[in-house]
């Protein structure tokens, strides 16, 4: 136990929840007459296209009244529109998506800033011809009589008509344009034009099993007509997911590339066509000699695993990893690996178990469970790249792998039911997060609730060229500080192409970006260039925000200094290419060797995968610290329901922006964007960089308290933090940090998605009135609220003064079926060395409060 361990709040009091004030619309909308002028030709075109498609399908086996999907685009949103859709026979609600990139025009614009992009919704609705006619009839009647009384349950259509921007059919381009499927097929066929092409077909999720089966049968028939076959399928109703794994001959794939308007691609049961086998390690060769490492003696792990790694197969008998891993390989992927291929899994296992070897930290005290989910692909070079195989649907495969951990598989017992943290250091380069949550992110969110587990997810890497838009001569003339600023601006200018990779947009998981930092010693940079001299996010770390503009990535951690090659010549553009080497700098990790029996080699590597693995290791330390705290201070409390949210709160609680924000602000701020700078910084930095020491122990001048509980809809808990009287009437710098975390159930077919919205309010925060880092609005959009308050104003504190934190809960996307568990962390501190014994004064009053409450409860 630490000398100054974290403290537990006494049991919170129940309180009335605080109603949040509604927002006020600032959007100008056109009049009904103007809407009629705008929409009448759109509706006419829609009906013409719908009828043409209907006639086309009636000549096939699709039926007399085939269904098609409408995309209804609105500026702003209409709550509970789904209920109105269900009132019209033949309409079926499919999904609702956020759309925050609507260009303003003369009809729709922000009344306070006419040039600002608008946000809205995309409502996706399945309809047959009869239902479409009824919906259009409703519009015509309303246009003729604005005062008409809508039938019971259909009033929401009036709101939709008033804010309707566009309405169209879901078409061919929607199914293929942004998934990268045709580009992936083209690349595969360039290597082997005769190969069969595998792909995923994501179907619209239908509410009735019969309709799902009919849609699957329809698509299977179209695939077989092309000479292909159906290889597998997966349905997970809780995340509204229904997908097929299919294969077609190479010549059929080439025909689709050349002319996408074929029956399969036009099929109205299909939402997306996606490539498979894209979640892989880098395919570019990595150069550099491996190094020997002195394998010192360290205690072997004991107990049950709390961390699981889903990744490639590690070299389990490496000197640094021997007897530290529990390998569970039910698919026998080991038979397809050579020793040299075991790169990524070995690196991740090394970082989780041993940390960055340059830091010389002790290994974890517990073993680590590893489930290989990648295997090598055919490749000319060694080591071969690793990827999730193309003979599985990723969502189905990850679902089965996690279920095996907690429930077992077939007749087998659960593989590692004590796991509470799952490291997922793989991203899908074909799925950058833009508007819609990926099925894999939805799966991880749902699994986190099902099993009470925290997923630690890498945000993804972008080792693309960095174009400074300057000549090399111009760039070389800049000072070091100016060069750094130019590179940062170039990355922000290209942020649209450097987004988080799926499943980094998960709302319940911790998404980790990379900090441009490591502990390696670099004697010689050769021709490599370190683009950042200041402490900054890594150039390869992606940009957020997350879903509904929540703070993402959640935080950054050491991902190694990623170097670039300097352009040659003086007249060329100053474009920097990523250097891929095994030598320093970077995080130092265990590595397989090409020499048989050599089990002592190490290498250096960089990226968000490393950062996520190191955060998983930190979270494991928080787990064991939590067990000690509860055993000492609350032995009768069942910790399990609160463990995942408490771990999440603890990791983020130690985060701050620090000097990184100062540097980014100096680079990004202009006379016209002062109010946007915080948002720009949080998109890359998240909540900042965690200091694990701040959440594993306290000091005389810093006290951290943990709270927990469960709340239902419109409920609240009130926590009281005793204020140290010795802090009163003194002008000393002080900081109050409050972090609230929870795992929200999800409503997969709604735009809000997050079923439970929790938030805290601080009463009596005159102790520290200035907000630092992320602003409050952004902090309340996800499943973590993390706020930092600072101040130095002197004011009186009485002996019984308290600061109160109220935790509120309100339903968001859907009703809350079960109380939502949450974790709370609160720290009050002054500068180290100040003669104010904050910890001891708070601990004494907390102990008195617990004793009084215990006595009253007898």
mmCIF file of N, CA and C in Angstrom, residues 9-10 40 64 121 157 161-162 188 200 203 213 221 268 310 401-402 414 432 458 460 540 607 655 657 681 731 767 820:
data_model
loop_
_atom_site.group_PDB
_atom_site.id
_atom_site.type_symbol
_atom_site.label_atom_id
_atom_site.label_comp_id
_atom_site.label_asym_id
_atom_site.label_seq_id
_atom_site.Cartn_x
_atom_site.Cartn_y
_atom_site.Cartn_z
ATOM 1 N N UNK A 9 -14.656 8.136 -1.220
ATOM 2 C CA UNK A 9 -15.723 8.980 -0.704
ATOM 3 C C UNK A 9 -16.655 8.158 0.191
ATOM 4 N N UNK A 10 -17.233 8.774 1.209
ATOM 5 C CA UNK A 10 -18.347 8.108 1.896
ATOM 6 C C UNK A 10 -19.496 7.869 0.919
ATOM 7 N N UNK A 40 -40.769 20.439 -54.378
ATOM 8 C CA UNK A 40 -41.667 19.831 -55.371
ATOM 9 C C UNK A 40 -40.908 19.131 -56.490
ATOM 10 N N UNK A 64 -44.011 -7.835 -56.274
ATOM 11 C CA UNK A 64 -44.881 -6.846 -56.884
ATOM 12 C C UNK A 64 -44.657 -5.450 -56.335
ATOM 13 N N UNK A 121 -29.361 15.742 -39.636
ATOM 14 C CA UNK A 121 -29.531 14.298 -39.538
ATOM 15 C C UNK A 121 -29.754 13.702 -40.923
ATOM 16 N N UNK A 157 -43.928 14.525 -38.854
ATOM 17 C CA UNK A 157 -43.679 14.754 -40.275
ATOM 18 C C UNK A 157 -43.735 16.251 -40.592
ATOM 19 N N UNK A 161 -40.855 18.179 -42.609
ATOM 20 C CA UNK A 161 -41.082 18.930 -43.838
ATOM 21 C C UNK A 161 -40.495 20.340 -43.741
ATOM 22 N N UNK A 162 -40.542 20.939 -42.546
ATOM 23 C CA UNK A 162 -40.067 22.311 -42.390
ATOM 24 C C UNK A 162 -38.541 22.417 -42.402
ATOM 25 N N UNK A 188 -6.028 -6.093 -55.592
ATOM 26 C CA UNK A 188 -5.893 -7.552 -55.551
ATOM 27 C C UNK A 188 -5.778 -8.144 -56.951
ATOM 28 N N UNK A 200 -17.229 -8.219 -47.875
ATOM 29 C CA UNK A 200 -18.335 -8.211 -46.908
ATOM 30 C C UNK A 200 -19.512 -7.454 -47.503
ATOM 31 N N UNK A 203 -25.817 -5.682 -44.814
ATOM 32 C CA UNK A 203 -27.221 -5.517 -45.184
ATOM 33 C C UNK A 203 -27.903 -4.517 -44.252
ATOM 34 N N UNK A 213 -34.003 -12.896 -43.515
ATOM 35 C CA UNK A 213 -33.744 -14.094 -44.309
ATOM 36 C C UNK A 213 -34.044 -13.857 -45.786
ATOM 37 N N UNK A 221 -28.629 -15.029 -54.125
ATOM 38 C CA UNK A 221 -28.977 -15.351 -55.509
ATOM 39 C C UNK A 221 -28.190 -14.491 -56.495
ATOM 40 N N UNK A 268 -31.287 -3.288 -53.291
ATOM 41 C CA UNK A 268 -31.763 -2.361 -52.257
ATOM 42 C C UNK A 268 -31.704 -2.942 -50.858
ATOM 43 N N UNK A 310 -5.748 -8.880 -27.956
ATOM 44 C CA UNK A 310 -6.224 -9.439 -29.226
ATOM 45 C C UNK A 310 -5.318 -8.879 -30.308
ATOM 46 N N UNK A 401 -14.363 -14.217 -30.204
ATOM 47 C CA UNK A 401 -13.136 -14.235 -29.405
ATOM 48 C C UNK A 401 -13.384 -13.695 -27.997
ATOM 49 N N UNK A 402 -14.152 -12.620 -27.893
ATOM 50 C CA UNK A 402 -14.428 -12.036 -26.576
ATOM 51 C C UNK A 402 -15.391 -12.926 -25.795
ATOM 52 N N UNK A 414 -14.881 -20.885 -19.824
ATOM 53 C CA UNK A 414 -14.365 -19.549 -20.146
ATOM 54 C C UNK A 414 -12.834 -19.538 -20.133
ATOM 55 N N UNK A 432 -11.824 5.165 -41.979
ATOM 56 C CA UNK A 432 -11.604 6.326 -41.139
ATOM 57 C C UNK A 432 -12.960 6.826 -40.644
ATOM 58 N N UNK A 458 -6.221 1.434 -29.970
ATOM 59 C CA UNK A 458 -5.328 2.376 -30.652
ATOM 60 C C UNK A 458 -6.137 3.216 -31.639
ATOM 61 N N UNK A 460 -5.102 4.496 -34.376
ATOM 62 C CA UNK A 460 -4.698 4.296 -35.765
ATOM 63 C C UNK A 460 -3.553 5.216 -36.147
ATOM 64 N N UNK A 540 2.112 10.894 -36.788
ATOM 65 C CA UNK A 540 1.262 9.834 -37.340
ATOM 66 C C UNK A 540 -0.025 9.674 -36.561
ATOM 67 N N UNK A 607 4.203 4.331 -32.799
ATOM 68 C CA UNK A 607 2.824 4.398 -33.243
ATOM 69 C C UNK A 607 1.800 4.303 -32.127
ATOM 70 N N UNK A 655 -4.817 12.988 -16.650
ATOM 71 C CA UNK A 655 -4.493 13.664 -17.911
ATOM 72 C C UNK A 655 -4.524 15.183 -17.770
ATOM 73 N N UNK A 657 -3.231 18.880 -20.401
ATOM 74 C CA UNK A 657 -2.639 19.349 -21.649
ATOM 75 C C UNK A 657 -1.205 19.853 -21.445
ATOM 76 N N UNK A 681 -7.262 21.982 -30.480
ATOM 77 C CA UNK A 681 -6.272 21.252 -29.680
ATOM 78 C C UNK A 681 -6.819 19.905 -29.249
ATOM 79 N N UNK A 731 -3.483 33.015 -0.525
ATOM 80 C CA UNK A 731 -3.381 33.161 -1.980
ATOM 81 C C UNK A 731 -2.324 32.178 -2.492
ATOM 82 N N UNK A 767 -13.195 27.757 -4.954
ATOM 83 C CA UNK A 767 -11.823 27.388 -4.597
ATOM 84 C C UNK A 767 -10.908 27.410 -5.813
ATOM 85 N N UNK A 820 -27.153 2.505 -14.286
ATOM 86 C CA UNK A 820 -25.854 2.654 -14.947
ATOM 87 C C UNK A 820 -24.782 2.876 -13.878
#
